[in-house]
Short mmCIF file of C-alpha atoms in Angstrom, two decimals:
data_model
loop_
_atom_site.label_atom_id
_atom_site.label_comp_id
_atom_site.label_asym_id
_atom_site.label_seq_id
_atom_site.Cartn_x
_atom_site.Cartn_y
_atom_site.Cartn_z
CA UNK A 1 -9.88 -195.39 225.22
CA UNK A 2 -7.34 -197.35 227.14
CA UNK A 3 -7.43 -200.81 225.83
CA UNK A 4 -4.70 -202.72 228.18
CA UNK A 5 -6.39 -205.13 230.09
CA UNK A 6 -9.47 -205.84 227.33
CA UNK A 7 -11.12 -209.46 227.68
CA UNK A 8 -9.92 -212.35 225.73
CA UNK A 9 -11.91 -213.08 222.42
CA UNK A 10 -13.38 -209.43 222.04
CA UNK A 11 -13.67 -207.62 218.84
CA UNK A 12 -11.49 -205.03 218.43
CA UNK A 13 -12.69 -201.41 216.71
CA UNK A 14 -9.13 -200.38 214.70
CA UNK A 15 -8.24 -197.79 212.64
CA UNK A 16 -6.54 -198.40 209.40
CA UNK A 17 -3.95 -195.38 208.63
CA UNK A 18 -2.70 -195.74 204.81
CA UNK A 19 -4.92 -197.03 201.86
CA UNK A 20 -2.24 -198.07 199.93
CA UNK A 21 -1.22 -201.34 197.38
CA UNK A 22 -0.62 -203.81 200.84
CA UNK A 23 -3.72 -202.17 202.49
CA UNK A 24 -5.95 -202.71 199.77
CA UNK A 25 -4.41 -206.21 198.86
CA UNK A 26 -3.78 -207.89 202.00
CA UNK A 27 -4.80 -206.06 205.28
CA UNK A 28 -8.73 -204.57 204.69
CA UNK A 29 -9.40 -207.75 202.40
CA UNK A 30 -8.34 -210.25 205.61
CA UNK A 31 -10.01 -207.80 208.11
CA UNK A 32 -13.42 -208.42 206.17
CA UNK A 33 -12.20 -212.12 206.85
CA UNK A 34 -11.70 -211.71 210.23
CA UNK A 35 -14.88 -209.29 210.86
CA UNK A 36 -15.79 -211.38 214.14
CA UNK A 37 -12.27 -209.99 215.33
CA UNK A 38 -12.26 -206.71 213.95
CA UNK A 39 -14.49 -204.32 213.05
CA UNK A 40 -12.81 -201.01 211.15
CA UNK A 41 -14.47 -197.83 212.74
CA UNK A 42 -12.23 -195.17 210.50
CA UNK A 43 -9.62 -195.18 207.91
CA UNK A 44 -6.86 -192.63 207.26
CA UNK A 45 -5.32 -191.60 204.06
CA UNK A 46 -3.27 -188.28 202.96
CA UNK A 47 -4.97 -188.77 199.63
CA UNK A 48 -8.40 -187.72 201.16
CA UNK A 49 -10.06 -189.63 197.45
CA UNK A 50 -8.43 -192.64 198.38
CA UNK A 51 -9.54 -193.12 201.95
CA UNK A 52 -13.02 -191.99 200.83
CA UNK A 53 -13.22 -194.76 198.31
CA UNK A 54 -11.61 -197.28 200.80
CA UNK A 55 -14.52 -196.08 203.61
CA UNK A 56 -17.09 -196.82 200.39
CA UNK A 57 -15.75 -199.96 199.47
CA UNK A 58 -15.13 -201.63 202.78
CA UNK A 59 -18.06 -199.85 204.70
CA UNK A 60 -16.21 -197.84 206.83
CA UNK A 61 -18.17 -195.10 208.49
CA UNK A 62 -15.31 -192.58 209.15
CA UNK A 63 -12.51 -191.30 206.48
CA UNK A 64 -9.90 -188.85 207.04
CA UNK A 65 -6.88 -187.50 205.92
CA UNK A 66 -4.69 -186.78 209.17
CA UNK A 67 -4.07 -189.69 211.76
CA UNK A 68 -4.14 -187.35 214.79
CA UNK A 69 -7.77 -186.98 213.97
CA UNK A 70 -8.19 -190.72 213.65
CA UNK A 71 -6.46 -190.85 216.78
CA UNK A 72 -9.24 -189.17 218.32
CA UNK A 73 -11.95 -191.66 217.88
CA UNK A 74 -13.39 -194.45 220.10
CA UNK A 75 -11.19 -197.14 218.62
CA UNK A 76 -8.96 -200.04 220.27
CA UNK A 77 -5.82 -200.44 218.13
CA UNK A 78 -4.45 -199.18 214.77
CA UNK A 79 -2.89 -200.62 211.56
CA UNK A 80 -0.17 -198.36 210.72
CA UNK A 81 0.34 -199.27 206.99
CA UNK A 82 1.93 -195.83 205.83
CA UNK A 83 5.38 -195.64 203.63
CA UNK A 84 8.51 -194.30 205.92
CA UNK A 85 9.13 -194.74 209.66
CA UNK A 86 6.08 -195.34 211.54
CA UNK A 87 7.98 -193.99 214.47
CA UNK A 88 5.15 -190.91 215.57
CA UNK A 89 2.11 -192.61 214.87
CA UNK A 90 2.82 -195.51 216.65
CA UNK A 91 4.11 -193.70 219.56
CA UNK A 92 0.90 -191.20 219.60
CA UNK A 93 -1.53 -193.95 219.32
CA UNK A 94 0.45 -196.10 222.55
CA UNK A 95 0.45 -192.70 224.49
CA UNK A 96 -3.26 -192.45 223.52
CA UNK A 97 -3.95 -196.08 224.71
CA UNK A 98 -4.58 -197.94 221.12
CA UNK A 99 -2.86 -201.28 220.57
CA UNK A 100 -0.63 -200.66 217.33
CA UNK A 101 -0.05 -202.78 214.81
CA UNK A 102 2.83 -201.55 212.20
CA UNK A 103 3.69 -202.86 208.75
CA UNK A 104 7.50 -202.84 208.53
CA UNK A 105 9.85 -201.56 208.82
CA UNK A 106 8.61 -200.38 211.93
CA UNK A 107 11.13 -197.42 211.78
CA UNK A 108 14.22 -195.53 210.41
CA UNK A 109 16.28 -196.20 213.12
CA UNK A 110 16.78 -198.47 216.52
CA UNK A 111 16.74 -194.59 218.78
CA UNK A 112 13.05 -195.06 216.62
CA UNK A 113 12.43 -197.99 217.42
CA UNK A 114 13.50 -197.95 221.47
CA UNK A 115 11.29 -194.92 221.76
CA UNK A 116 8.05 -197.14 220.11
CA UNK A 117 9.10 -200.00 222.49
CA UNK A 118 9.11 -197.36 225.87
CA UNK A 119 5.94 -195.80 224.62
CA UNK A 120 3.84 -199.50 224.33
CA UNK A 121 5.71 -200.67 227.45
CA UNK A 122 4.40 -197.45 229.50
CA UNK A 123 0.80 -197.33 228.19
CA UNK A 124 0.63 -201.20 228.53
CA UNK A 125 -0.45 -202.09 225.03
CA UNK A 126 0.73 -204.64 222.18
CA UNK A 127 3.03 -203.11 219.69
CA UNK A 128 3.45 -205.53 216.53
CA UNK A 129 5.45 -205.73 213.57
CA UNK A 130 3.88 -207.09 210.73
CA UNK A 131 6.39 -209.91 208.96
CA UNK A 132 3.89 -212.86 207.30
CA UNK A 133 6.63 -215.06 206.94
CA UNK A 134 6.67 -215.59 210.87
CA UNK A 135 3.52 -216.65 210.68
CA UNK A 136 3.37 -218.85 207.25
CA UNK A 137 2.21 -222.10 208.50
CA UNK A 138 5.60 -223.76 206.03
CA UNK A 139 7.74 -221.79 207.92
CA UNK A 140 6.52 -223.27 211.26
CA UNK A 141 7.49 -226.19 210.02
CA UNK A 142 11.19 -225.65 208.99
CA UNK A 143 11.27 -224.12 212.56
CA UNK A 144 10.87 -227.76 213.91
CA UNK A 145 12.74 -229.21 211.42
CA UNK A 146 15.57 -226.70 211.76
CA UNK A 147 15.58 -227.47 215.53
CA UNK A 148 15.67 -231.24 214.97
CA UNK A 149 19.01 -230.71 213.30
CA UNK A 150 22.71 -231.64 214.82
CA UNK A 151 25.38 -230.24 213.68
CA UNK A 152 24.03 -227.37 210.94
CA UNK A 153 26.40 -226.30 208.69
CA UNK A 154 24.86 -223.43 206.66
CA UNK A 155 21.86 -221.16 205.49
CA UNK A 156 21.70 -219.95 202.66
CA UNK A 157 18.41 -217.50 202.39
CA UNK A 158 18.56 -216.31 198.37
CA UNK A 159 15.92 -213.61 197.27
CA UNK A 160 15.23 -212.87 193.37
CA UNK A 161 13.14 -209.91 193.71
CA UNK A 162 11.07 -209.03 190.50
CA UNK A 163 9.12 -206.26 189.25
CA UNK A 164 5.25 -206.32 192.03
CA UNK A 165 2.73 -204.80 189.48
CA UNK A 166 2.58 -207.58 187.37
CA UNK A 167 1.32 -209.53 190.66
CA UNK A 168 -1.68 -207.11 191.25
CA UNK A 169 -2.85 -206.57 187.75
CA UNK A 170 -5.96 -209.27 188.90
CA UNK A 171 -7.08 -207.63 192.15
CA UNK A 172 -9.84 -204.95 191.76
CA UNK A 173 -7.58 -201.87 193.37
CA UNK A 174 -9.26 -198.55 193.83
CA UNK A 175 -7.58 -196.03 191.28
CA UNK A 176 -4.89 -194.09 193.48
CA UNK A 177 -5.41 -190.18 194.00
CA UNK A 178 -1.78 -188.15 194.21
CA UNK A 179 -1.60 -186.58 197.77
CA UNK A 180 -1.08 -182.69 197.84
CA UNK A 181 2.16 -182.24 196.40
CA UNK A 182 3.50 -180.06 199.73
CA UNK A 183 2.09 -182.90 201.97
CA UNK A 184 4.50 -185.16 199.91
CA UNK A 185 7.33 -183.14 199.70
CA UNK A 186 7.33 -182.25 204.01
CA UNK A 187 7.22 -186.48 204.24
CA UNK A 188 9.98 -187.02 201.93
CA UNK A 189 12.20 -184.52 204.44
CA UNK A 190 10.53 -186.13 207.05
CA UNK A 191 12.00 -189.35 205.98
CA UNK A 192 15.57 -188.07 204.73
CA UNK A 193 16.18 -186.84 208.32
CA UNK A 194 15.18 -190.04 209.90
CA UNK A 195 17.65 -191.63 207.25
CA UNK A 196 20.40 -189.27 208.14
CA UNK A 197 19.95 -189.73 211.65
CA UNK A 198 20.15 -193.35 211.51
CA UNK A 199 23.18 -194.15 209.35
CA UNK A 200 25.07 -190.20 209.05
CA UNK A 201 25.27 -188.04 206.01
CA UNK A 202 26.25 -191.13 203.63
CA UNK A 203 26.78 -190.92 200.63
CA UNK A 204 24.08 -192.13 197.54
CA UNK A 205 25.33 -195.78 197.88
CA UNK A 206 24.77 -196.65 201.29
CA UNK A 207 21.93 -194.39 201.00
CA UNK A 208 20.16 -195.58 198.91
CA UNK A 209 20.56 -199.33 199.94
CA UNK A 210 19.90 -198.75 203.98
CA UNK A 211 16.28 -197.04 202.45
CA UNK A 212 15.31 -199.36 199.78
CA UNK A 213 16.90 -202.67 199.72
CA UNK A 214 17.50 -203.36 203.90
CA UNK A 215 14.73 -201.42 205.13
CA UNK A 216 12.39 -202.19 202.62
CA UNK A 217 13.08 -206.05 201.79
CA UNK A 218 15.95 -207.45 204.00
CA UNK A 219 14.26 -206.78 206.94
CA UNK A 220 12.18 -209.65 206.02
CA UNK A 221 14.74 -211.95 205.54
CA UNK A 222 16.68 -211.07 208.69
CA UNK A 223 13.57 -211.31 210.88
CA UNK A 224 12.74 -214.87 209.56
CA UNK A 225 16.33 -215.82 210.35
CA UNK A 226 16.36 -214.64 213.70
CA UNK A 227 12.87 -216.18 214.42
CA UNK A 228 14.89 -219.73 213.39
CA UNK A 229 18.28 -218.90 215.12
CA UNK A 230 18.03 -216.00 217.64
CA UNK A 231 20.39 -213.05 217.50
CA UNK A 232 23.14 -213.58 215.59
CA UNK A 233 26.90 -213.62 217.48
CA UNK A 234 28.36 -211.73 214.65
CA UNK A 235 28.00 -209.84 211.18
CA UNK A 236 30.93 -210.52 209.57
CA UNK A 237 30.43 -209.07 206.34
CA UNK A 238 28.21 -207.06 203.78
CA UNK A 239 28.39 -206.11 199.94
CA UNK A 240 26.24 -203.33 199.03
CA UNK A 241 25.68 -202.78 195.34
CA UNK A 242 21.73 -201.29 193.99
CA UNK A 243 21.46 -204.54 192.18
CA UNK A 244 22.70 -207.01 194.79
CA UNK A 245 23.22 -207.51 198.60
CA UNK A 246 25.31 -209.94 200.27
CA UNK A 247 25.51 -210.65 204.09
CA UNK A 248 26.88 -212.80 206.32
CA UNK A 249 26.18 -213.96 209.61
CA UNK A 250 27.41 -216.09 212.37
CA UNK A 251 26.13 -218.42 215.01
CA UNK A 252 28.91 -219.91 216.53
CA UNK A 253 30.31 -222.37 213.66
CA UNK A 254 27.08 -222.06 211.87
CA UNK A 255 26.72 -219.30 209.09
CA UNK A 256 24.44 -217.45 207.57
CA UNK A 257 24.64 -215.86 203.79
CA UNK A 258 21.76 -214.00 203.04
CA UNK A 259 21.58 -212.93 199.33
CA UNK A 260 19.34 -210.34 198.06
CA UNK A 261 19.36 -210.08 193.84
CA UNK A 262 17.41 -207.89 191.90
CA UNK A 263 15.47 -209.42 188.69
CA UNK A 264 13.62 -206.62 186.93
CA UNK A 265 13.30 -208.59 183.59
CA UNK A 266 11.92 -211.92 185.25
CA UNK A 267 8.55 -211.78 187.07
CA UNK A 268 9.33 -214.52 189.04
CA UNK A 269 9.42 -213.45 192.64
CA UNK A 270 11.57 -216.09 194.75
CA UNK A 271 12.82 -216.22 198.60
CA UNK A 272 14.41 -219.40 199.73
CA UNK A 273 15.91 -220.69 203.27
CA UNK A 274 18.02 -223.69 202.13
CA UNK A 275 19.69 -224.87 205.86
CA UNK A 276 22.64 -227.74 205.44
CA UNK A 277 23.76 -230.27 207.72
CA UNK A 278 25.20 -233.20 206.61
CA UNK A 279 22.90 -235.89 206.67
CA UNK A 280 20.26 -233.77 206.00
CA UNK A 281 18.92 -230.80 204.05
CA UNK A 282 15.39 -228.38 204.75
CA UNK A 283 14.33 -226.02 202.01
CA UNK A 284 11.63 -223.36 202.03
CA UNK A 285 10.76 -221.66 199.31
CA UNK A 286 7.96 -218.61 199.50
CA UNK A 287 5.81 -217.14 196.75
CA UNK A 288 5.58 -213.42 195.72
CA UNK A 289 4.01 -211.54 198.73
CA UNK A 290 1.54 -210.14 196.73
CA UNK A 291 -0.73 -213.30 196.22
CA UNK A 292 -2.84 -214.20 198.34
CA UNK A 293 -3.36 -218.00 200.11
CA UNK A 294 -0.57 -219.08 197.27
CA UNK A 295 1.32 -221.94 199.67
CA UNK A 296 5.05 -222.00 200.49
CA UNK A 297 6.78 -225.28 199.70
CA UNK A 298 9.08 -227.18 202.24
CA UNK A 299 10.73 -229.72 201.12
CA UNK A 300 13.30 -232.42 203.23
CA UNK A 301 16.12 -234.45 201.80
CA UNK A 302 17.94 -237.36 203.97
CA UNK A 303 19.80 -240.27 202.93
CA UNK A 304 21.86 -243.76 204.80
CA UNK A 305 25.56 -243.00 205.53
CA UNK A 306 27.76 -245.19 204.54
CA UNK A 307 24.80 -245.84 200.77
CA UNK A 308 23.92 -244.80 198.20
CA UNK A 309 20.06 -244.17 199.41
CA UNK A 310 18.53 -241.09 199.42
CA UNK A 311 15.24 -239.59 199.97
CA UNK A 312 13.47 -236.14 199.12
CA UNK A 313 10.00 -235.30 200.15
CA UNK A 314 8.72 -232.10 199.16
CA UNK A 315 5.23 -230.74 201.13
CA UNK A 316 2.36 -228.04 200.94
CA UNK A 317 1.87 -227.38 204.12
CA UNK A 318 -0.99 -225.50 204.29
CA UNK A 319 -2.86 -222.77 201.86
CA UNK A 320 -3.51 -220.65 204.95
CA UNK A 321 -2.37 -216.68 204.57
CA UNK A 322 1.02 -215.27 206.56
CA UNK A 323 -1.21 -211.94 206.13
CA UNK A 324 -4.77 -213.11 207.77
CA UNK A 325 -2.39 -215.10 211.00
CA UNK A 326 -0.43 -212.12 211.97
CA UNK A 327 -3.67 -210.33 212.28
CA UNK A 328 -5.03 -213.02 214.46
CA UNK A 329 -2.03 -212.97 216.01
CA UNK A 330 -2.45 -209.61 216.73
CA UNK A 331 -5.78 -210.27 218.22
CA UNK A 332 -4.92 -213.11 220.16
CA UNK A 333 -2.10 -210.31 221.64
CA UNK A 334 -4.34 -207.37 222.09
CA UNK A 335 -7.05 -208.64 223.77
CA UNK A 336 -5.33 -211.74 225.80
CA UNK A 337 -2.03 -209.36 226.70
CA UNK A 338 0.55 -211.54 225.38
CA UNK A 339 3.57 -210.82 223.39
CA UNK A 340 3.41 -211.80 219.99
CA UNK A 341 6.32 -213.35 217.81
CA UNK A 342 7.05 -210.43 216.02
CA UNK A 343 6.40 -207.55 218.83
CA UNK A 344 8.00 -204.55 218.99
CA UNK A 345 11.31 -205.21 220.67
CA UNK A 346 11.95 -207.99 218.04
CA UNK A 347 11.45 -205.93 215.04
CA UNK A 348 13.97 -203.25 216.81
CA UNK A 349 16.32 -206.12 216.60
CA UNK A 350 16.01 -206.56 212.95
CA UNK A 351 16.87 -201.96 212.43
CA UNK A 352 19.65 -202.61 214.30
CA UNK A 353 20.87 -205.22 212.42
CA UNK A 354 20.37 -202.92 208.96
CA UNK A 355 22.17 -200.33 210.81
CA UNK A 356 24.82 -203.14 211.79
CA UNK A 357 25.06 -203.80 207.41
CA UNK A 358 25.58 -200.02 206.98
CA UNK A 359 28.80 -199.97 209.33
CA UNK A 360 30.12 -202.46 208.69
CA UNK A 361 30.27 -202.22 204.97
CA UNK A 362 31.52 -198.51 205.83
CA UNK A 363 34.21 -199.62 207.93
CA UNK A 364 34.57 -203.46 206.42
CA UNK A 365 34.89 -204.45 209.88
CA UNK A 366 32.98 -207.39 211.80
CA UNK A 367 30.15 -206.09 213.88
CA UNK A 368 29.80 -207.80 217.05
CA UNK A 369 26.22 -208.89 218.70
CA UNK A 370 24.94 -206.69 215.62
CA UNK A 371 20.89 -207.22 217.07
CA UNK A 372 22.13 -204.79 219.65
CA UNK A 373 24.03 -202.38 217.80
CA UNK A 374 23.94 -198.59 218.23
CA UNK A 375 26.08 -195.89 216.05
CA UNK A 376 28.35 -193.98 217.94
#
């Protein structure tokens, strides 16, 4: 059904397409929330035991194992929540009139991501990329702080990733069912193509960071800079290593280092925005992804010029979930037929910019207006 120009404050039938860890965590958990939003009509897993046992748990009249057949029902917008580009589903369910909603990254690549974009735009749905952090209420606030600043000097956004399954030991997940091995096999190719054609035949390095490190994690971090900054002017440098990712950015005389270091002996999940100016410093620090309604902390440090006073003031802003707003979000965008924050043509922003990271740690060259980027 074509969905475009749907009334305001209506609840939206969606189908949920992948019944995996972040479906199961976050995304069916907050829809039950939200059920005066969203009602879920079908669910869609290539493990056809695991979408079965979703449908049973959640109440979910319709399971299936192929999303063209989801596709087919009388449904308003999908959550794409596979692993790998979500590149063809999206683009199917815009040309079939569903608003999409996509867990990132959206895609592979930003030819991907530009054909997404042209397929919403022409069918005259919402296409959304799902980044919590944009919608954390802390993060709203170092937005406003951040803008309040004069004269910023630098942020510093440091990740210490750690080991996830510690943080899901206390949920009740469903026990996972191993898709058809030639069903897994055709979407690893699937996805080794889309790699290929995004950053060349490069070799495991490069490879392997663009898929699991930039793609996977970084495109986090670059979206929440870009929803404090804009586009960046320039990328002026990247360090690729499986353990460890460096980047740098530039605004003008402002710069960016975004650090990405991986922990595996320390559960301690931590990503911090630290932003400098010199009379004045904003810190945000978020929690491991993973748990749900645990609160970012901001915290604000001034002082006198000229004295020795100083002042720090550290806040919980809110205990409100990053995951449950960008669904209403999401809402708010499919049925009053605004953009949201994190649409589709931002995310393509943020697979350029990986692409950006790629070249120009290929070529150690600066990479100019890197949001925009497209390999030769």
């Amino acid at each position: 059904m074509t969905t475009a120009a749907m009334s305001p404050g209506r609840r939206l039938r969606v189908g949920v397409i992948g019944t995996g860890v972040i479906a199961q965590v976050m995304h069916l958990h907050y829809l039950a929330e939200l059920a005066g939003q969203f009602e879920v009509a079908a669910v869609c897993d290539i493990a056809g035991e695991n979408a079965r046992a979703c449908a049973e748990r959640y109440h979910i009249p319709r399971a299936c194992t192929d999303w063209r057949d989801l596709l087919g029902g009388d449904l308003d917008a999908v959550l794409v929540l596979t692993s790998g580009s979500h590149a063809a589903i999206a683009i199917a369910a815009a040309q079939a009139g569903l608003h999409v909603f996509t867990e990132k990254p959206m895609c592979f690549s930003a030819a991907e991501g530009e054909a997404m974009v042209a397929a919403a735009e022409a069918a005259g749905v919402t296409l959304m990329v799902g980044y919590p952090k944009r919608y954390d209420v802390a993060y709203s606030r170092f937005r406003t702080e951040a803008a309040g600043l004069s004269d910023a000097r630098l942020l510093r956004v440091t990740t210490l990733e750690a080991p996830f399954l510690p943080y899901l030991g206390h949920y009740p997940l469903l026990p996972p069912a191993r898709p058809p091995a030639e069903v897994l096999a055709g979407l690893a190719e699937q996805s080794d193509a889309a790699v290929t054609a995004a950053i060349g035949p490069e070799p495991g390095l490069r490879r392997y960071v663009y898929r699991e490190v930039l793609l996977d994690t970084l495109v986090h971090e670059i979206n929440a800079v870009r929803g404090v900054l804009g586009d960046p002017e320039w990328l002026d440098y990247a360090d690729l290593s499986e353990q460890s990712v460096t980047v740098l950015l530039r605004y003008g005389s402002l710069r960016v280092a975004i650090h990405w270091i991986d922990l595996p002996g320390l559960v301690r999940y931590q990503m911090e925005f630290a932003l400098y100016a010199p009379d004045r410093r904003i810190t945000l620090t978020f929690p491991s992804p993973y748990l749900r309604n645990e609160p970012s902390s901001l915290v604000t440090e001034g002082g006198e010029p000229g004295s020795a006073r100083s002042w720090r003031n550290e806040e919980i802003i809110g205990y409100e979930s990053g995951f449950r707003r960008e669904l209403e979000a999401f809402h708010a965008a499919a049925t009053g037929g605004g953009s949201p924050p994190t649409s589709g043509r931002d995310g393509l922003a943020d697979i350029a910019i990986c692409q950006a990271i790629i070249e120009c740690h290929r070529t150690g060259r600066a990479v100019r207006e890197p949001a925009r980027f497209r390999p030769a």
